[in-house]
PDB file of C-alpha atoms in Angstrom:
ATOM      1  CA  UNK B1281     359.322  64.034  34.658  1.00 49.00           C
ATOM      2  CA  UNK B1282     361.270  62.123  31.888  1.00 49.00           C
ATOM      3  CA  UNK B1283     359.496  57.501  32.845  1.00 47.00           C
ATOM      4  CA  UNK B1284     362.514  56.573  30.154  1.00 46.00           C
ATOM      5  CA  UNK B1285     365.326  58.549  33.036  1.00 46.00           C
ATOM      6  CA  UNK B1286     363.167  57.229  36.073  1.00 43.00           C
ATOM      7  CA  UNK B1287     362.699  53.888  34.921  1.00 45.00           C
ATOM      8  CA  UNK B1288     366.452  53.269  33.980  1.00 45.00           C
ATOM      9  CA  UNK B1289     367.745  54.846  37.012  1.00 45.00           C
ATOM     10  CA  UNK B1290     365.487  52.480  39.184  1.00 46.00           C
ATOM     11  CA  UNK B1291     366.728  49.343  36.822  1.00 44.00           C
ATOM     12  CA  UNK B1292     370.138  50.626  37.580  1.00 46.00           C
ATOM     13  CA  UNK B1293     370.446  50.149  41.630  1.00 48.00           C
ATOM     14  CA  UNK B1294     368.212  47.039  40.607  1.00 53.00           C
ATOM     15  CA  UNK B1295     371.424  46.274  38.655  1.00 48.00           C
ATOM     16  CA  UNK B1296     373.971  46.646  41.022  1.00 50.00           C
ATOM     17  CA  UNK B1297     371.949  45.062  43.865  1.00 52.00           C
ATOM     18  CA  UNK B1298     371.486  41.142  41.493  1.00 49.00           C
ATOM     19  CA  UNK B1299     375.423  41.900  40.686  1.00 53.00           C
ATOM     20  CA  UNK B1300     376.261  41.987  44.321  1.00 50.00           C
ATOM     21  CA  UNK B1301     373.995  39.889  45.138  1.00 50.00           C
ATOM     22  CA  UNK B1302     375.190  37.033  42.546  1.00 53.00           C
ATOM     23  CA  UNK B1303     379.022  37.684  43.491  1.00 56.00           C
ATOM     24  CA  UNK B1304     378.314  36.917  47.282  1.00 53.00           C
ATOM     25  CA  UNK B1305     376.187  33.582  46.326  1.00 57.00           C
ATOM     26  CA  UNK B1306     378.878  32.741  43.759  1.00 58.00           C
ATOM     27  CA  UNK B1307     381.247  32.871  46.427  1.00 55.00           C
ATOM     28  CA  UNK B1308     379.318  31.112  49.194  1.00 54.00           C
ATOM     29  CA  UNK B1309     378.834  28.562  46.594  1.00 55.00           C
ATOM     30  CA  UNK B1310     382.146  27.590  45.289  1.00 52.00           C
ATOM     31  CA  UNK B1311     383.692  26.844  48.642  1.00 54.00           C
ATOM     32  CA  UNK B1312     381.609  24.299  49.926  1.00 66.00           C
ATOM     33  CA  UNK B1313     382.875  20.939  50.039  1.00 71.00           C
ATOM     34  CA  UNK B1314     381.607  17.170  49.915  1.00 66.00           C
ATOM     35  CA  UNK B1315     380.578  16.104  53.635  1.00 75.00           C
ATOM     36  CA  UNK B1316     381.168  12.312  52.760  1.00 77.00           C
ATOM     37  CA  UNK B1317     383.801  12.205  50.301  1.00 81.00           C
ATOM     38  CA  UNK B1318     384.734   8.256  50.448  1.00 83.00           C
ATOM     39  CA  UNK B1319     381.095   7.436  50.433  1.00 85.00           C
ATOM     40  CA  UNK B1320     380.659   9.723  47.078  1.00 89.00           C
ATOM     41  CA  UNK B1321     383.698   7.976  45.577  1.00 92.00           C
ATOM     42  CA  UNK B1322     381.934   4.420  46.461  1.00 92.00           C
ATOM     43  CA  UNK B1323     378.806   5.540  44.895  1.00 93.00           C
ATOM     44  CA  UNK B1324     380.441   6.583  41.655  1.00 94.00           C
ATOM     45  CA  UNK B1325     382.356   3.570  41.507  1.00 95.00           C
ATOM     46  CA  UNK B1326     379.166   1.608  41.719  1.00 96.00           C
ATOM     47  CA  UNK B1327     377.737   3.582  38.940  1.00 96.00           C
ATOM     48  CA  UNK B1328     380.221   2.867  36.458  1.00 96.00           C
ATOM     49  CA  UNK B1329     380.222  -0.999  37.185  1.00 97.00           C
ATOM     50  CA  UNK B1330     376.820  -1.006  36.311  1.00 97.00           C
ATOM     51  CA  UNK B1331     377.521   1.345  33.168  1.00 97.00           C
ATOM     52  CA  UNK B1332     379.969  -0.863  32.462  1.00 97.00           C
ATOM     53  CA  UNK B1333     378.682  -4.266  32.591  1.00 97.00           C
ATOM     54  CA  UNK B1334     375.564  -2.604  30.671  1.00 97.00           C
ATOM     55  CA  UNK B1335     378.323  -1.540  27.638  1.00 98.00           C
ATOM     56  CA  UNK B1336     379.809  -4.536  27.425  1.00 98.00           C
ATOM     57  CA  UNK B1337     376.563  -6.528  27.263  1.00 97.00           C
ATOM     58  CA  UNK B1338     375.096  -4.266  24.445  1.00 97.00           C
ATOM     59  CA  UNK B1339     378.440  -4.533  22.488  1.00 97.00           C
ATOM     60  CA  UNK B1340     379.275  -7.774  22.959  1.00 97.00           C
ATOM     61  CA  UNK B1341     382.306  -7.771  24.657  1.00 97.00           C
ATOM     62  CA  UNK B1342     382.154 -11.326  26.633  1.00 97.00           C
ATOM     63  CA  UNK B1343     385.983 -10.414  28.197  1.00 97.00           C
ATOM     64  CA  UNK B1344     384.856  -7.141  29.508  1.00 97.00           C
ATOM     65  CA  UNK B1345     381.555  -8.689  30.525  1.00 97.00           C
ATOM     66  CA  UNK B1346     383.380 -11.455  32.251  1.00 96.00           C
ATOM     67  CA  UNK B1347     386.149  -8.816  34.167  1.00 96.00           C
ATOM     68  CA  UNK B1348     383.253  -7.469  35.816  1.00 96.00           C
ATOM     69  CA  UNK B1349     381.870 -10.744  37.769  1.00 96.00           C
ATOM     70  CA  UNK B1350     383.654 -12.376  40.809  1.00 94.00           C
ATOM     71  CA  UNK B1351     384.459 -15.850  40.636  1.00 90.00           C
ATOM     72  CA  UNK B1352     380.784 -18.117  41.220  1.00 86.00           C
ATOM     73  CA  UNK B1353     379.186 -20.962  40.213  1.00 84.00           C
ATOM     74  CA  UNK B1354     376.099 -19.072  39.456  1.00 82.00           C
ATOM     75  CA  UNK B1355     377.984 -16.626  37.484  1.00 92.00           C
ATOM     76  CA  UNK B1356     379.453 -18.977  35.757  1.00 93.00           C
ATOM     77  CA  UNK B1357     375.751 -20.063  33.856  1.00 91.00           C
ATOM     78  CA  UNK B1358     374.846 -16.562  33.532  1.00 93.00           C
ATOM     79  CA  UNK B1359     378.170 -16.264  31.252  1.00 95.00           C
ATOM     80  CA  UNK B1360     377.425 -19.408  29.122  1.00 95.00           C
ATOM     81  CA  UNK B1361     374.281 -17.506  28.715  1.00 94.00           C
ATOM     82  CA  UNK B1362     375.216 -14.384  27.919  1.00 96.00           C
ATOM     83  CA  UNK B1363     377.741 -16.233  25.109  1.00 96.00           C
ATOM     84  CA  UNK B1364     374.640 -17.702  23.571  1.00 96.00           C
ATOM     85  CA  UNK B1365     373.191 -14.322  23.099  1.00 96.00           C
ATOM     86  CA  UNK B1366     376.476 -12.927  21.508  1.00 97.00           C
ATOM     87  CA  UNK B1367     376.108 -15.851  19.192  1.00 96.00           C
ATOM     88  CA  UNK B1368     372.261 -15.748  18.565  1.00 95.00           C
ATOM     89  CA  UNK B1369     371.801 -11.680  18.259  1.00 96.00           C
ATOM     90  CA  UNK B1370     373.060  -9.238  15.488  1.00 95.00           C
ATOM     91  CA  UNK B1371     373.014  -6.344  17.679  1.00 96.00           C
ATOM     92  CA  UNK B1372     371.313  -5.535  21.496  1.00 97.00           C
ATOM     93  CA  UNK B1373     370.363  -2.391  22.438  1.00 97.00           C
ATOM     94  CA  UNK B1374     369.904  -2.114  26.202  1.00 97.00           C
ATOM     95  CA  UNK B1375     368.834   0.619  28.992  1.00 97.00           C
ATOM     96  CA  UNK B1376     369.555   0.599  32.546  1.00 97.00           C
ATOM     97  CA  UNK B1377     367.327   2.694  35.443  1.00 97.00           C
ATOM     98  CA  UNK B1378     369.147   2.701  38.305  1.00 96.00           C
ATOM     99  CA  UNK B1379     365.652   2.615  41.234  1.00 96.00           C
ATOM    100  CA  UNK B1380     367.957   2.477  44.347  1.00 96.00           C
ATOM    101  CA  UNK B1381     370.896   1.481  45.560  1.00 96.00           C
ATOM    102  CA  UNK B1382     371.555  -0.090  49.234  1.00 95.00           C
ATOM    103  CA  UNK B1383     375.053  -0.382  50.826  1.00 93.00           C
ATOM    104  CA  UNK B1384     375.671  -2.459  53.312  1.00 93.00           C
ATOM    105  CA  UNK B1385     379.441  -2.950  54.492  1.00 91.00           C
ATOM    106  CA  UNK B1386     381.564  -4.685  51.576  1.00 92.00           C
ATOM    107  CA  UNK B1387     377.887  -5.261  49.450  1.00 95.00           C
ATOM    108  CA  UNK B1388     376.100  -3.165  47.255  1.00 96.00           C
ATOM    109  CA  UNK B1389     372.316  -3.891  45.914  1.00 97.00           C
ATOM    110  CA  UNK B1390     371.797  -1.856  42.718  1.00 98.00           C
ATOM    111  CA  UNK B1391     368.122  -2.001  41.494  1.00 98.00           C
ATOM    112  CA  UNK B1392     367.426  -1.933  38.212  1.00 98.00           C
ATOM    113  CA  UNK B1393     364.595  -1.400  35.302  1.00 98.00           C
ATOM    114  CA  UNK B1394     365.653  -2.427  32.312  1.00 98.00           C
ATOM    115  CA  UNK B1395     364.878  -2.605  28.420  1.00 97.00           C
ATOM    116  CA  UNK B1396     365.990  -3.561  25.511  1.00 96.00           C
ATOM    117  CA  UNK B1397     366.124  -4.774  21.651  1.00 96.00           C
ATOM    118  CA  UNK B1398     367.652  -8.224  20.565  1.00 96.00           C
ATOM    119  CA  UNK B1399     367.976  -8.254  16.691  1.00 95.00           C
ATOM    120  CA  UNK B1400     368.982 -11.379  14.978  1.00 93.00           C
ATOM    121  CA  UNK B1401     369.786  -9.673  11.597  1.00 91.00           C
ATOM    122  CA  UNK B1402     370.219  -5.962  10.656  1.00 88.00           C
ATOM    123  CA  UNK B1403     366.671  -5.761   9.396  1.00 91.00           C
ATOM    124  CA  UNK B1404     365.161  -7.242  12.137  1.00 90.00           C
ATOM    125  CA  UNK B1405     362.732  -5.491  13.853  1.00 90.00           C
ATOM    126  CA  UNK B1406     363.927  -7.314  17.131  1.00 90.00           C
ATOM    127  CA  UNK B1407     362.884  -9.029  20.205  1.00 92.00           C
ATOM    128  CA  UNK B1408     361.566  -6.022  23.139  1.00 94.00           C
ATOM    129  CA  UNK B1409     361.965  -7.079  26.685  1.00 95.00           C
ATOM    130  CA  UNK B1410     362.123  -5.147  29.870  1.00 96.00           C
ATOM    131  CA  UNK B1411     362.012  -6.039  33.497  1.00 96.00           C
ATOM    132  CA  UNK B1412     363.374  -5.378  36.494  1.00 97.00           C
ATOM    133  CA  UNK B1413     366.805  -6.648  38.434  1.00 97.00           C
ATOM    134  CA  UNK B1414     368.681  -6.390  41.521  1.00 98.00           C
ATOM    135  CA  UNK B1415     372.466  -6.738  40.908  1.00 97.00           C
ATOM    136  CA  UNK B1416     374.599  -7.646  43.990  1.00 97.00           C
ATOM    137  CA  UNK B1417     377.745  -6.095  43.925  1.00 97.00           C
ATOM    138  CA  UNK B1418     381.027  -6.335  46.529  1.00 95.00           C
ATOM    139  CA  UNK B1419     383.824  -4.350  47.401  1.00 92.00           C
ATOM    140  CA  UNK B1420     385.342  -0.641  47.880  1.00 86.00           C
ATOM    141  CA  UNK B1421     387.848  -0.061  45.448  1.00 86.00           C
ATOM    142  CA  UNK B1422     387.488  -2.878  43.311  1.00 91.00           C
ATOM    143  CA  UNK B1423     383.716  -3.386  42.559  1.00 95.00           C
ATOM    144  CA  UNK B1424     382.660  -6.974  41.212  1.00 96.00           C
ATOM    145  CA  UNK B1425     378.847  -8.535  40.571  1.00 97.00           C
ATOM    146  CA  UNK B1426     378.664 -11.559  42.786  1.00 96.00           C
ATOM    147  CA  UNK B1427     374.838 -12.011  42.420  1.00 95.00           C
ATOM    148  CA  UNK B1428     371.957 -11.443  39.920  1.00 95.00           C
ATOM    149  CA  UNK B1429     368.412 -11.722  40.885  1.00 95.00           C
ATOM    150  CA  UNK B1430     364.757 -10.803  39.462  1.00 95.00           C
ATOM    151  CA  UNK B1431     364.007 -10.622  35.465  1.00 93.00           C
ATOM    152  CA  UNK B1432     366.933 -10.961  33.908  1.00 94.00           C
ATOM    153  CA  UNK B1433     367.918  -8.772  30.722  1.00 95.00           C
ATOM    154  CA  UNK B1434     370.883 -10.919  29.842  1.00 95.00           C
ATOM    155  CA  UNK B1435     370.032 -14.643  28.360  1.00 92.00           C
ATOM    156  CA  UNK B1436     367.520 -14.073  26.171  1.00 92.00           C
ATOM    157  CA  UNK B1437     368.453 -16.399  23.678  1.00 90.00           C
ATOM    158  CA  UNK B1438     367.005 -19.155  26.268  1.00 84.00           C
ATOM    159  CA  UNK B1439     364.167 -16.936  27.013  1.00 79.00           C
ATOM    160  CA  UNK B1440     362.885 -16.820  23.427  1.00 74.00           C
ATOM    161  CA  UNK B1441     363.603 -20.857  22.946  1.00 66.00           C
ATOM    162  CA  UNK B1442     361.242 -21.289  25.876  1.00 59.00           C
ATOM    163  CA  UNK B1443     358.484 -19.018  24.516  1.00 57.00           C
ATOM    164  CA  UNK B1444     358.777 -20.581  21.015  1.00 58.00           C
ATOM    165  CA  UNK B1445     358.071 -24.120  22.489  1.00 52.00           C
ATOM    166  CA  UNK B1446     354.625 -25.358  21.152  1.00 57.00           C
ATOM    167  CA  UNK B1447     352.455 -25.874  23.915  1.00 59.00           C
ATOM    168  CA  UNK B1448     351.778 -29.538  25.428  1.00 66.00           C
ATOM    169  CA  UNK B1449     349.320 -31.406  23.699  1.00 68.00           C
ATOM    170  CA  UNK B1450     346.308 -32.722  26.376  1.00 72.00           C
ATOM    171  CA  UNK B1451     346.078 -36.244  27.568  1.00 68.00           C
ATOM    172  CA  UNK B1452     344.252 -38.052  25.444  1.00 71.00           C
ATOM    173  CA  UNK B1453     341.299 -39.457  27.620  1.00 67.00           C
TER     174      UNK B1453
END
């Protein structure tokens, strides 16, 4: 008996079985369809609000920044902020994590671990900072931060003015 013939015509029906096989899981496959379809569409929309605010942070783009908040007092400091780090860094390189996010009617809590570089001049070798951030976000179609909480990645110009401060000098007894 010839192993080359026996072993090729066993590999053979092996063959043919994984192509059948394949076909009918390809097929299975390609016609299943999203169970929650709206809530998928939500999700994604979320996603690339947080991309988004995350892209215009890094390159400076306070109008695009801005676009993404809804109107609030609270907001409103973070932006004054965030203008004093356009002004005070050369370039900021920042990473988002997205932990978990929690929907709850019109409001979205996106958790987030951060990092990042803030370089005051190209040769810099740059302020590193990480932390971690919940980011409160509203609506369906139309999805706007109304609410930042936690460690904050954005104001670090203020954060490195407070860490440069000398300490206080003791009483004098």
């Amino acid at each position: 008996m010839d192993l080359r013939r026996t072993c090729f015509a066993g590999s053979s029906l092996s063959l043919a079985g994984w192509v059948v096989l394949c076909a009918l899981a390809a097929g299975s496959c390609s016609s299943k369809t999203l169970q929650y379809p709206a809530d998928y569409e939500r999700m994604q929309r979320i996603d690339r609000a947080v991309e988004s605010l995350r892209d215009a942070y890094q390159k400076k783009d306070f109008s695009a920044f801005r676009a993404m908040m809804a109107p609030s007092d609270h907001l409103e400091s973070l932006q004054h902020q965030v203008k004093a780090d356009f002004e005070a860094f050369h370039a900021i390189s920042l990473e988002f994590k997205v932990e978990r996010v929690i929907i709850e009617g019109d409001n979205a809590d996106v958790y987030v671990r951060w990092q990042g570089v803030w370089k005051k001049h190209a040769d810099d070798t740059g302020m590193r900072q990480r932390g971690h951030t919940r980011l409160q976000w509203a609506g369906t179609q139309s999805v706007l931060l109304r609410d930042i909480q936690g460690d904050l990645p954005f104001g670090m110009k203020t954060k490195q003015a407070l860490s440069e401060l000398p300490p206080p000098k003791p009483a004098p007894r």
